[in-house]
PDB file of C-alpha atoms in Angstrom:
ATOM      1  CA  MET T   1       0.000   0.000   0.000  1.00  0.00           C
ATOM      2  CA  THR T   2       1.364   3.425  -0.924  1.00  0.00           C
ATOM      3  CA  PRO T   3       1.827   6.180   1.681  1.00  0.00           C
ATOM      4  CA  PHE T   4      -0.883   8.196  -0.104  1.00  0.00           C
ATOM      5  CA  THR T   5      -3.350   5.309   0.121  1.00  0.00           C
ATOM      6  CA  GLU T   6      -2.581   4.825   3.816  1.00  0.00           C
ATOM      7  CA  LYS T   7      -3.141   8.530   4.464  1.00  0.00           C
ATOM      8  CA  VAL T   8      -6.430   8.480   2.522  1.00  0.00           C
ATOM      9  CA  LEU T   9      -7.656   5.584   4.653  1.00  0.00           C
ATOM     10  CA  GLN T  10      -6.635   7.449   7.809  1.00  0.00           C
ATOM     11  CA  VAL T  11      -8.455  10.630   6.728  1.00  0.00           C
ATOM     12  CA  ILE T  12     -11.641   8.741   5.813  1.00  0.00           C
ATOM     13  CA  ARG T  13     -11.625   6.900   9.152  1.00  0.00           C
ATOM     14  CA  SER T  14     -11.346  10.268  10.924  1.00  0.00           C
ATOM     15  CA  ILE T  15     -14.599  11.699   9.488  1.00  0.00           C
ATOM     16  CA  PRO T  16     -16.862  12.141  12.515  1.00  0.00           C
ATOM     17  CA  GLU T  17     -20.345  10.661  12.595  1.00  0.00           C
ATOM     18  CA  GLY T  18     -22.873  13.178  11.290  1.00  0.00           C
ATOM     19  CA  GLU T  19     -20.309  15.010   9.144  1.00  0.00           C
ATOM     20  CA  VAL T  20     -19.095  14.637   5.558  1.00  0.00           C
ATOM     21  CA  MET T  21     -16.028  15.328   3.458  1.00  0.00           C
ATOM     22  CA  THR T  22     -15.528  15.667  -0.276  1.00  0.00           C
ATOM     23  CA  TYR T  23     -13.220  13.528  -2.391  1.00  0.00           C
ATOM     24  CA  GLY T  24     -11.046  16.575  -3.070  1.00  0.00           C
ATOM     25  CA  GLN T  25     -10.892  17.534   0.589  1.00  0.00           C
ATOM     26  CA  ILE T  26      -9.659  14.033   1.438  1.00  0.00           C
ATOM     27  CA  ALA T  27      -7.071  14.195  -1.357  1.00  0.00           C
ATOM     28  CA  ARG T  28      -5.778  17.545  -0.009  1.00  0.00           C
ATOM     29  CA  GLN T  29      -5.493  16.217   3.523  1.00  0.00           C
ATOM     30  CA  ALA T  30      -3.699  13.124   2.246  1.00  0.00           C
ATOM     31  CA  GLY T  31      -1.132  15.361   0.543  1.00  0.00           C
ATOM     32  CA  SER T  32      -2.175  15.238  -3.104  1.00  0.00           C
ATOM     33  CA  PRO T  33      -4.711  18.001  -3.872  1.00  0.00           C
ATOM     34  CA  ARG T  34      -5.321  16.865  -7.454  1.00  0.00           C
ATOM     35  CA  ALA T  35      -5.998  13.219  -6.594  1.00  0.00           C
ATOM     36  CA  ALA T  36      -9.757  13.271  -5.965  1.00  0.00           C
ATOM     37  CA  ARG T  37     -10.327  10.533  -8.542  1.00  0.00           C
ATOM     38  CA  GLN T  38      -7.749   8.361  -6.837  1.00  0.00           C
ATOM     39  CA  VAL T  39      -9.720   8.793  -3.600  1.00  0.00           C
ATOM     40  CA  VAL T  40     -12.778   7.497  -5.463  1.00  0.00           C
ATOM     41  CA  ARG T  41     -10.834   4.417  -6.563  1.00  0.00           C
ATOM     42  CA  ILE T  42      -9.466   3.781  -3.078  1.00  0.00           C
ATOM     43  CA  LEU T  43     -12.959   4.037  -1.582  1.00  0.00           C
ATOM     44  CA  HIS T  44     -14.384   1.689  -4.186  1.00  0.00           C
ATOM     45  CA  ALA T  45     -11.644  -0.889  -3.755  1.00  0.00           C
ATOM     46  CA  MET T  46     -11.071  -0.766  -0.003  1.00  0.00           C
ATOM     47  CA  SER T  47     -14.247   0.310   1.817  1.00  0.00           C
ATOM     48  CA  LYS T  48     -15.397  -3.186   2.773  1.00  0.00           C
ATOM     49  CA  LYS T  49     -11.982  -4.600   3.616  1.00  0.00           C
ATOM     50  CA  HIS T  50     -11.057  -1.633   5.826  1.00  0.00           C
ATOM     51  CA  ARG T  51     -14.587  -0.973   7.118  1.00  0.00           C
ATOM     52  CA  LEU T  52     -14.486   2.652   6.024  1.00  0.00           C
ATOM     53  CA  PRO T  53     -17.339   5.101   6.620  1.00  0.00           C
ATOM     54  CA  TRP T  54     -17.641   5.475   2.823  1.00  0.00           C
ATOM     55  CA  HIS T  55     -21.102   6.992   3.127  1.00  0.00           C
ATOM     56  CA  ARG T  56     -19.613  10.184   4.606  1.00  0.00           C
ATOM     57  CA  VAL T  57     -17.824  11.044   1.347  1.00  0.00           C
ATOM     58  CA  LEU T  58     -19.535  13.228  -1.280  1.00  0.00           C
ATOM     59  CA  ASN T  59     -18.562  15.063  -4.427  1.00  0.00           C
ATOM     60  CA  VAL T  60     -17.551  18.730  -4.481  1.00  0.00           C
ATOM     61  CA  ARG T  61     -21.195  19.847  -4.831  1.00  0.00           C
ATOM     62  CA  GLY T  62     -22.310  17.827  -1.804  1.00  0.00           C
ATOM     63  CA  GLU T  63     -24.006  15.248  -3.998  1.00  0.00           C
ATOM     64  CA  ILE T  64     -24.202  11.516  -3.524  1.00  0.00           C
ATOM     65  CA  ALA T  65     -22.121  10.402  -6.501  1.00  0.00           C
ATOM     66  CA  ILE T  66     -23.129   6.738  -6.613  1.00  0.00           C
ATOM     67  CA  GLN T  67     -24.821   6.115  -9.945  1.00  0.00           C
ATOM     68  CA  ASP T  68     -26.964   3.100  -9.116  1.00  0.00           C
ATOM     69  CA  ASP T  69     -30.149   3.904  -7.248  1.00  0.00           C
ATOM     70  CA  GLU T  70     -29.797   1.147  -4.659  1.00  0.00           C
ATOM     71  CA  GLY T  71     -26.317   2.306  -3.636  1.00  0.00           C
ATOM     72  CA  ALA T  72     -27.355   5.958  -3.577  1.00  0.00           C
ATOM     73  CA  GLN T  73     -30.362   5.180  -1.385  1.00  0.00           C
ATOM     74  CA  LEU T  74     -28.170   3.150   0.987  1.00  0.00           C
ATOM     75  CA  GLN T  75     -25.787   6.106   1.304  1.00  0.00           C
ATOM     76  CA  ARG T  76     -28.743   8.397   1.945  1.00  0.00           C
ATOM     77  CA  PHE T  77     -30.114   6.055   4.617  1.00  0.00           C
ATOM     78  CA  LEU T  78     -26.734   5.813   6.362  1.00  0.00           C
ATOM     79  CA  LEU T  79     -26.234   9.578   6.334  1.00  0.00           C
ATOM     80  CA  GLU T  80     -29.739  10.268   7.589  1.00  0.00           C
ATOM     81  CA  SER T  81     -29.287   7.691  10.365  1.00  0.00           C
ATOM     82  CA  GLU T  82     -26.416   9.898  11.582  1.00  0.00           C
ATOM     83  CA  GLY T  83     -28.567  13.040  11.511  1.00  0.00           C
ATOM     84  CA  VAL T  84     -27.396  14.389   8.146  1.00  0.00           C
ATOM     85  CA  HIS T  85     -30.224  15.891   6.077  1.00  0.00           C
ATOM     86  CA  VAL T  86     -30.197  14.636   2.473  1.00  0.00           C
ATOM     87  CA  SER T  87     -32.425  16.492   0.004  1.00  0.00           C
ATOM     88  CA  ASP T  88     -34.744  14.855  -2.512  1.00  0.00           C
ATOM     89  CA  GLU T  89     -32.026  15.567  -5.115  1.00  0.00           C
ATOM     90  CA  LEU T  90     -29.580  13.515  -2.998  1.00  0.00           C
ATOM     91  CA  THR T  91     -27.515  16.503  -1.906  1.00  0.00           C
ATOM     92  CA  VAL T  92     -26.162  17.492   1.480  1.00  0.00           C
ATOM     93  CA  SER T  93     -25.492  21.053   2.578  1.00  0.00           C
ATOM     94  CA  LEU T  94     -21.722  21.262   2.850  1.00  0.00           C
ATOM     95  CA  ALA T  95     -22.120  24.506   4.812  1.00  0.00           C
ATOM     96  CA  ASP T  96     -23.973  22.554   7.496  1.00  0.00           C
ATOM     97  CA  TYR T  97     -22.269  19.151   7.524  1.00  0.00           C
ATOM     98  CA  GLN T  98     -18.793  19.352   5.992  1.00  0.00           C
ATOM     99  CA  VAL T  99     -15.804  18.764   8.262  1.00  0.00           C
ATOM    100  CA  GLN T 100     -14.310  22.239   8.566  1.00  0.00           C
ATOM    101  CA  HIS T 101     -10.898  21.593  10.091  1.00  0.00           C
ATOM    102  CA  GLU T 102      -8.166  20.598   7.684  1.00  0.00           C
ATOM    103  CA  GLU T 103      -5.238  18.745   9.184  1.00  0.00           C
ATOM    104  CA  GLU T 104      -1.855  18.849   7.538  1.00  0.00           C
TER     105      GLU T 104
END
């Protein structure tokens, strides 16, 4: 596992319940600001194995990015079970729920 991948996993694990982060925000905190797509790949490949809170990760617009309806509804359910409001358009207010502190 690369140091970047390890850092991404660490950042994702640190997302508090009831809060969200964006792919780009995770990439920045892991030390590679332009690696948002790599964060997507890491989440897809390693969420189950590493028991990551994958549902707390959204795109830059606060949208649930999962394309299949079943997966998107599962993410919505998990977020709402933590007190995060998800709109009918499957968006979350980043102003209200995004992790605001950025660790270096």
